[in-house]
Each structure stands twice: as structure tokens, then as C-alpha cells.
mmCIF file of C-alpha atoms in Angstrom:
data_model
loop_
_atom_site.group_PDB
_atom_site.id
_atom_site.type_symbol
_atom_site.label_atom_id
_atom_site.label_comp_id
_atom_site.label_asym_id
_atom_site.label_seq_id
_atom_site.Cartn_x
_atom_site.Cartn_y
_atom_site.Cartn_z
ATOM 1 C CA MET F 1 -49.662 39.739 -8.693
ATOM 2 C CA LYS F 2 -49.351 37.607 -11.813
ATOM 3 C CA ILE F 3 -45.591 38.717 -12.339
ATOM 4 C CA VAL F 4 -44.904 37.832 -8.527
ATOM 5 C CA VAL F 5 -46.217 34.366 -9.312
ATOM 6 C CA GLN F 6 -44.378 33.853 -12.511
ATOM 7 C CA LEU F 7 -41.124 34.967 -10.581
ATOM 8 C CA VAL F 8 -41.924 32.546 -7.749
ATOM 9 C CA LEU F 9 -42.625 29.941 -10.311
ATOM 10 C CA TRP F 10 -39.109 30.653 -12.242
ATOM 11 C CA VAL F 11 -37.175 30.476 -8.752
ATOM 12 C CA ILE F 12 -38.809 26.949 -7.877
ATOM 13 C CA ILE F 13 -37.981 25.770 -11.577
ATOM 14 C CA GLY F 14 -34.493 27.100 -11.097
ATOM 15 C CA VAL F 15 -34.061 25.438 -7.745
ATOM 16 C CA LEU F 16 -35.345 22.249 -9.055
ATOM 17 C CA GLY F 17 -33.355 22.561 -12.079
ATOM 18 C CA TYR F 18 -30.143 22.653 -9.804
ATOM 19 C CA LEU F 19 -31.127 20.009 -7.607
ATOM 20 C CA VAL F 20 -31.799 17.664 -10.419
ATOM 21 C CA TYR F 21 -28.349 18.709 -11.995
ATOM 22 C CA ASN F 22 -26.626 18.217 -8.662
ATOM 23 C CA SER F 23 -28.211 14.890 -8.035
ATOM 24 C CA VAL F 24 -26.557 13.623 -11.324
ATOM 25 C CA ASN F 25 -23.458 15.706 -11.693
ATOM 26 C CA GLY F 26 -22.803 15.277 -7.681
ATOM 27 C CA PRO F 27 -21.641 11.630 -7.944
ATOM 28 C CA VAL F 28 -19.951 11.917 -11.071
ATOM 29 C CA LYS F 29 -17.590 14.751 -9.473
ATOM 30 C CA PHE F 30 -17.296 12.763 -6.490
ATOM 31 C CA ASN F 31 -15.824 9.818 -8.284
ATOM 32 C CA LYS F 32 -13.808 11.838 -10.530
ATOM 33 C CA ILE F 33 -12.178 13.526 -7.320
ATOM 34 C CA LYS F 34 -11.974 10.249 -5.413
ATOM 35 C CA GLN F 35 -10.233 8.289 -8.062
ATOM 36 C CA ALA F 36 -7.559 10.891 -8.374
ATOM 37 C CA ARG F 37 -7.117 10.911 -4.755
ATOM 38 C CA TYR F 38 -7.077 7.031 -4.479
ATOM 39 C CA ALA F 39 -4.265 7.047 -7.264
ATOM 40 C CA LYS F 40 -1.903 9.342 -5.373
ATOM 41 C CA ALA F 41 -2.507 7.290 -2.030
ATOM 42 C CA VAL F 42 -1.903 4.318 -3.896
ATOM 43 C CA GLU F 43 1.568 5.305 -5.192
ATOM 44 C CA ASN F 44 2.662 6.109 -1.653
ATOM 45 C CA LEU F 45 1.150 2.663 -0.234
ATOM 46 C CA ARG F 46 3.002 0.797 -3.052
ATOM 47 C CA ASP F 47 6.305 2.862 -2.194
ATOM 48 C CA ILE F 48 5.600 1.719 1.509
ATOM 49 C CA ARG F 49 5.336 -1.917 0.717
ATOM 50 C CA THR F 50 8.457 -1.965 -1.299
ATOM 51 C CA ALA F 51 10.417 -0.285 1.590
ATOM 52 C CA GLN F 52 8.970 -2.831 4.220
ATOM 53 C CA LEU F 53 9.856 -5.722 2.055
ATOM 54 C CA ALA F 54 13.142 -4.548 1.653
ATOM 55 C CA TYR F 55 13.596 -3.873 5.317
ATOM 56 C CA ARG F 56 12.272 -7.554 5.983
ATOM 57 C CA SER F 57 14.917 -9.015 3.536
ATOM 58 C CA VAL F 58 17.674 -7.528 5.411
ATOM 59 C CA THR F 59 16.368 -7.538 9.185
ATOM 60 C CA GLY F 60 13.911 -10.508 9.021
ATOM 61 C CA LYS F 61 10.945 -8.333 10.230
ATOM 62 C CA PHE F 62 8.999 -5.397 9.435
ATOM 63 C CA THR F 63 8.923 -1.925 11.104
ATOM 64 C CA LYS F 64 6.105 0.285 12.474
ATOM 65 C CA ASP F 65 8.325 3.085 12.760
ATOM 66 C CA PRO F 66 8.235 5.503 9.679
ATOM 67 C CA VAL F 67 11.356 7.456 10.709
ATOM 68 C CA LYS F 68 13.491 4.146 11.036
ATOM 69 C CA LEU F 69 11.924 2.979 7.517
ATOM 70 C CA VAL F 70 12.962 6.177 5.756
ATOM 71 C CA ALA F 71 16.502 6.010 7.541
ATOM 72 C CA PHE F 72 16.649 2.185 6.504
ATOM 73 C CA ILE F 73 16.236 3.281 2.839
ATOM 74 C CA ASP F 74 18.810 6.044 3.186
ATOM 75 C CA THR F 75 21.496 3.757 4.795
ATOM 76 C CA ALA F 76 21.045 -0.019 4.302
ATOM 77 C CA LYS F 77 22.385 -2.225 1.754
ATOM 78 C CA PHE F 78 21.422 -5.461 -0.013
ATOM 79 C CA THR F 79 23.831 -8.332 0.215
ATOM 80 C CA LEU F 80 24.541 -9.785 -3.392
ATOM 81 C CA THR F 81 24.885 -13.423 -3.281
ATOM 82 C CA GLN F 82 25.545 -16.153 -5.822
ATOM 83 C CA ARG F 83 24.229 -19.573 -4.884
ATOM 84 C CA ARG F 84 25.925 -22.766 -6.909
ATOM 85 C CA ASP F 85 25.683 -26.234 -6.769
ATOM 86 C CA SER F 86 29.024 -28.248 -5.556
ATOM 87 C CA SER F 87 30.002 -31.669 -4.428
ATOM 88 C CA PHE F 88 32.809 -33.282 -2.249
ATOM 89 C CA ILE F 89 34.031 -36.508 -1.030
ATOM 90 C CA ARG F 90 33.287 -37.996 2.354
ATOM 91 C CA PHE F 91 34.936 -40.738 3.958
ATOM 92 C CA ASN F 92 32.403 -43.457 5.298
ATOM 93 C CA LYS F 93 34.044 -44.887 8.506
ATOM 94 C CA ILE F 94 31.425 -47.723 8.559
ATOM 95 C CA LEU F 95 31.631 -48.925 4.970
ATOM 96 C CA LYS F 96 35.437 -47.867 4.531
ATOM 97 C CA ILE F 97 34.705 -46.012 1.387
ATOM 98 C CA ASP F 98 34.655 -42.518 -0.237
ATOM 99 C CA GLU F 99 31.142 -41.264 -0.669
ATOM 100 C CA PRO F 100 30.246 -38.268 -2.844
ATOM 101 C CA ARG F 101 28.194 -35.402 -1.061
ATOM 102 C CA ASP F 102 26.289 -32.678 -2.966
ATOM 103 C CA THR F 103 25.904 -29.182 -1.426
ATOM 104 C CA VAL F 104 25.021 -25.617 -2.010
ATOM 105 C CA ILE F 105 27.504 -22.783 -1.719
ATOM 106 C CA VAL F 106 26.730 -19.289 -1.287
ATOM 107 C CA ASP F 107 29.030 -16.690 -2.374
ATOM 108 C CA THR F 108 28.961 -13.009 -1.423
ATOM 109 C CA LEU F 109 29.501 -10.946 -4.468
ATOM 110 C CA GLY F 110 29.138 -7.367 -2.946
ATOM 111 C CA TYR F 111 26.642 -5.097 -1.629
ATOM 112 C CA ALA F 112 24.102 -2.564 -3.111
ATOM 113 C CA SER F 113 22.560 0.364 -1.577
ATOM 114 C CA VAL F 114 18.716 -0.015 -0.913
ATOM 115 C CA LYS F 115 18.196 3.442 -1.972
ATOM 116 C CA ASP F 116 19.972 3.251 -5.334
ATOM 117 C CA SER F 117 18.287 -0.296 -6.107
ATOM 118 C CA LEU F 118 14.701 0.840 -5.104
ATOM 119 C CA PHE F 119 14.452 4.635 -4.714
ATOM 120 C CA LYS F 120 16.843 6.435 -7.083
ATOM 121 C CA SER F 121 14.448 9.317 -7.261
ATOM 122 C CA GLY F 122 14.235 9.737 -3.431
ATOM 123 C CA ASN F 123 10.443 9.608 -3.468
ATOM 124 C CA HIS F 124 10.615 7.357 -0.285
ATOM 125 C CA LYS F 125 11.298 10.614 1.916
ATOM 126 C CA ASN F 126 7.616 11.609 1.282
ATOM 127 C CA MET F 127 6.023 8.187 1.166
ATOM 128 C CA ILE F 128 4.540 8.303 4.756
ATOM 129 C CA LYS F 129 2.639 11.627 4.303
ATOM 130 C CA ILE F 130 -0.932 11.409 2.830
ATOM 131 C CA PRO F 131 -0.574 13.220 -0.506
ATOM 132 C CA ILE F 132 -3.625 15.061 -0.540
ATOM 133 C CA LYS F 133 -4.017 18.912 -0.596
ATOM 134 C CA GLY F 134 -5.567 19.760 2.965
ATOM 135 C CA VAL F 135 -4.343 16.838 4.930
ATOM 136 C CA GLU F 136 -1.606 17.384 7.015
ATOM 137 C CA SER F 137 -0.993 13.828 8.321
ATOM 138 C CA ASN F 138 0.529 10.262 7.660
ATOM 139 C CA PHE F 139 -0.275 7.058 6.750
ATOM 140 C CA GLU F 140 -1.367 4.590 9.736
ATOM 141 C CA MET F 141 1.632 2.040 10.175
ATOM 142 C CA ASP F 142 1.925 -1.191 12.244
ATOM 143 C CA ALA F 143 3.952 -4.072 12.337
ATOM 144 C CA GLY F 144 4.203 -7.205 14.362
ATOM 145 C CA TYR F 145 3.976 -10.935 14.062
ATOM 146 C CA ILE F 146 1.438 -13.488 14.020
ATOM 147 C CA ASN F 147 1.546 -17.269 14.591
ATOM 148 C CA LYS F 148 0.605 -19.583 11.616
ATOM 149 C CA ASN F 149 0.962 -23.260 11.544
ATOM 150 C CA ASP F 150 3.480 -22.942 14.458
ATOM 151 C CA LEU F 151 5.404 -20.630 12.981
ATOM 152 C CA ARG F 152 5.960 -16.754 13.987
ATOM 153 C CA ILE F 153 5.601 -14.719 11.034
ATOM 154 C CA PRO F 154 6.422 -10.909 10.348
ATOM 155 C CA VAL F 155 3.422 -8.803 9.170
ATOM 156 C CA PHE F 156 2.725 -5.117 8.620
ATOM 157 C CA GLU F 157 -0.159 -2.948 7.534
ATOM 158 C CA ALA F 158 -0.290 0.823 6.043
ATOM 159 C CA LYS F 159 -3.644 2.254 5.622
ATOM 160 C CA VAL F 160 -5.501 5.608 5.653
ATOM 161 C CA ALA F 161 -9.257 6.242 6.304
ATOM 162 C CA LYS F 162 -11.469 7.128 3.307
ATOM 163 C CA ASP F 163 -12.796 9.747 5.762
ATOM 164 C CA VAL F 164 -9.138 11.386 5.562
ATOM 165 C CA LEU F 165 -8.808 11.084 1.674
ATOM 166 C CA LEU F 166 -12.256 12.496 1.061
ATOM 167 C CA TYR F 167 -12.523 14.634 4.032
ATOM 168 C CA ASP F 168 -13.930 17.510 1.962
ATOM 169 C CA LEU F 169 -16.605 15.784 -0.204
ATOM 170 C CA ASP F 170 -20.448 15.250 0.062
ATOM 171 C CA LYS F 171 -20.840 13.319 3.203
ATOM 172 C CA ASP F 172 -23.883 11.274 2.153
ATOM 173 C CA LEU F 173 -21.728 9.962 -0.888
ATOM 174 C CA LEU F 174 -18.761 9.405 1.479
ATOM 175 C CA PHE F 175 -20.999 7.309 3.599
ATOM 176 C CA GLN F 176 -21.913 5.238 0.555
ATOM 177 C CA GLU F 177 -18.080 4.991 -0.435
ATOM 178 C CA LYS F 178 -17.346 3.289 2.752
ATOM 179 C CA GLU F 179 -20.038 0.782 2.512
ATOM 180 C CA VAL F 180 -19.346 -0.401 -0.888
ATOM 181 C CA ARG F 181 -18.790 -3.994 -1.804
ATOM 182 C CA SER F 182 -17.322 -4.791 -5.350
ATOM 183 C CA VAL F 183 -14.312 -6.055 -7.188
ATOM 184 C CA ASP F 184 -13.927 -2.883 -9.064
ATOM 185 C CA GLU F 185 -13.913 -0.643 -5.913
ATOM 186 C CA VAL F 186 -11.824 -0.227 -2.629
ATOM 187 C CA ASN F 187 -13.948 -2.008 -0.105
ATOM 188 C CA GLY F 188 -14.425 -0.982 3.201
ATOM 189 C CA ALA F 189 -13.387 2.181 5.184
ATOM 190 C CA PHE F 190 -9.828 2.155 4.621
ATOM 191 C CA LEU F 191 -7.287 1.936 1.595
ATOM 192 C CA SER F 192 -4.713 -0.119 3.146
ATOM 193 C CA VAL F 193 -1.763 -2.595 2.168
ATOM 194 C CA GLY F 194 -0.662 -5.593 4.289
ATOM 195 C CA SER F 195 -2.595 -6.757 7.205
ATOM 196 C CA MET F 196 -1.852 -7.466 10.836
ATOM 197 C CA THR F 197 -4.290 -10.812 10.750
ATOM 198 C CA GLU F 198 -3.253 -12.452 7.700
ATOM 199 C CA VAL F 199 0.040 -13.445 6.001
ATOM 200 C CA MET F 200 -0.164 -10.920 3.016
ATOM 201 C CA THR F 201 1.526 -7.805 1.613
ATOM 202 C CA SER F 202 -1.144 -7.101 -1.120
ATOM 203 C CA GLY F 203 -3.169 -3.869 -1.135
ATOM 204 C CA ASN F 204 -7.038 -3.680 -1.263
ATOM 205 C CA TRP F 205 -7.509 -1.746 -4.225
ATOM 206 C CA PRO F 206 -8.405 -2.817 -7.635
ATOM 207 C CA ARG F 207 -5.791 -3.171 -10.448
ATOM 208 C CA THR F 208 -6.961 -0.019 -12.021
ATOM 209 C CA TYR F 209 -5.061 1.870 -9.455
ATOM 210 C CA GLY F 210 -1.844 -0.092 -10.120
ATOM 211 C CA ALA F 211 -0.570 -3.528 -9.157
ATOM 212 C CA ASN F 212 -1.819 -4.366 -5.551
ATOM 213 C CA ASP F 213 0.739 -7.415 -5.034
ATOM 214 C CA GLN F 214 4.291 -7.548 -5.404
#
């Protein structure tokens, strides 16, 4: 009987030890995996932002079509220009005199491939895919316009839910992660860049994951 009691006590001690260890090590492991996955996702989001800004510089708008965005990188060209100040003489018919006028002349110097300028490595091909093992989906992407100070301004947003990035981790810790509010963390339920409600192209991640603006 005494041996049985001792065995039971040892089992209880072992279980309690495991629970204590897991309560300490669980959050540490969660944060380590989280940070690694966020870093990978941020890299893709930054590429998407670079591609979207290039798309806007050529077309005047953003796109929500990932296929169109990748095709744009593969085929589009930047127009290389040079601005220079100049002046000319205009005859004033009222005063009957010649008057100097200043102007700016824009010369087209040539064209440069968007792909060669921004994505020489070809990594734009996979920028839409969520780079996490076990996740077979793409970043959510939207684009459109908002009105600001009587101006119609193009905007875009690309994002991925923390539920997707951390799908296989502890659900209680994941819930806490989605509720976090800190300048050193990714606030809210999504990792995102751009906005469909504000004129911004920055990301919502802290700089520990890389530059969040451009």
C-alpha cells in the first residue's frame, strides 16, 4: 500500500512539474515561433508594398488583383525623366515689350524594367503566398479609393490574420496575442500593410521586424 501511495505521489509530482514547466516554457516557445513567422510574413508584405507603389507610379492607382500585380512586375517599365529649369521670352501685347518667363522642361531619358529595378531576385513571384509551412493560402489584398479633402486618393491594403500565421499554436496564447496593445508588438488580429480607410502605406509591425514605412 505504501509503495502504491508513493507511486501516486511521484506521478502527481511529475504532472505538476510538467504543468509548471509548460506554463513557463509555453509562452517562450510561442513567442519564438511567432517572431519567426511574423518576420517571414513581413518580408512578403514589404515586397507587396514595393510592388503596389511601383504599380501606382505607372498607372496612378493600386490593384487588388495579385495576378495582375505580378504580371505588372514582369512586364512594366519605369519612364526615366529629367526635370530642368528653363526660360523663354514672351511678347506682352499690352505693354508692347518682351518679358522673360520661367518654365520647367521634363525630358524623357529612357525606360527601365520594373523587375530589374526592384525585384532582380525574382522573389515577387511568391510574395502573395503566405510563407508558413502548412498554410496553403495567400495574403488578403484590396485596393480602391477614398475621398480626402475633396480629393479621390488611391489606397490599398494587404493583410493576413494571426489565426492563419499561428494556426497550430496554443489557442489561449493566440487569443492573448490577438488582444495585445503595445508599441513593441503587432496590435490587433492582423499583420497588415496599407489601409482601406486611411491614406497610408506603412505596416502595423514594430521596426524589430524591419522598416514599416517606405
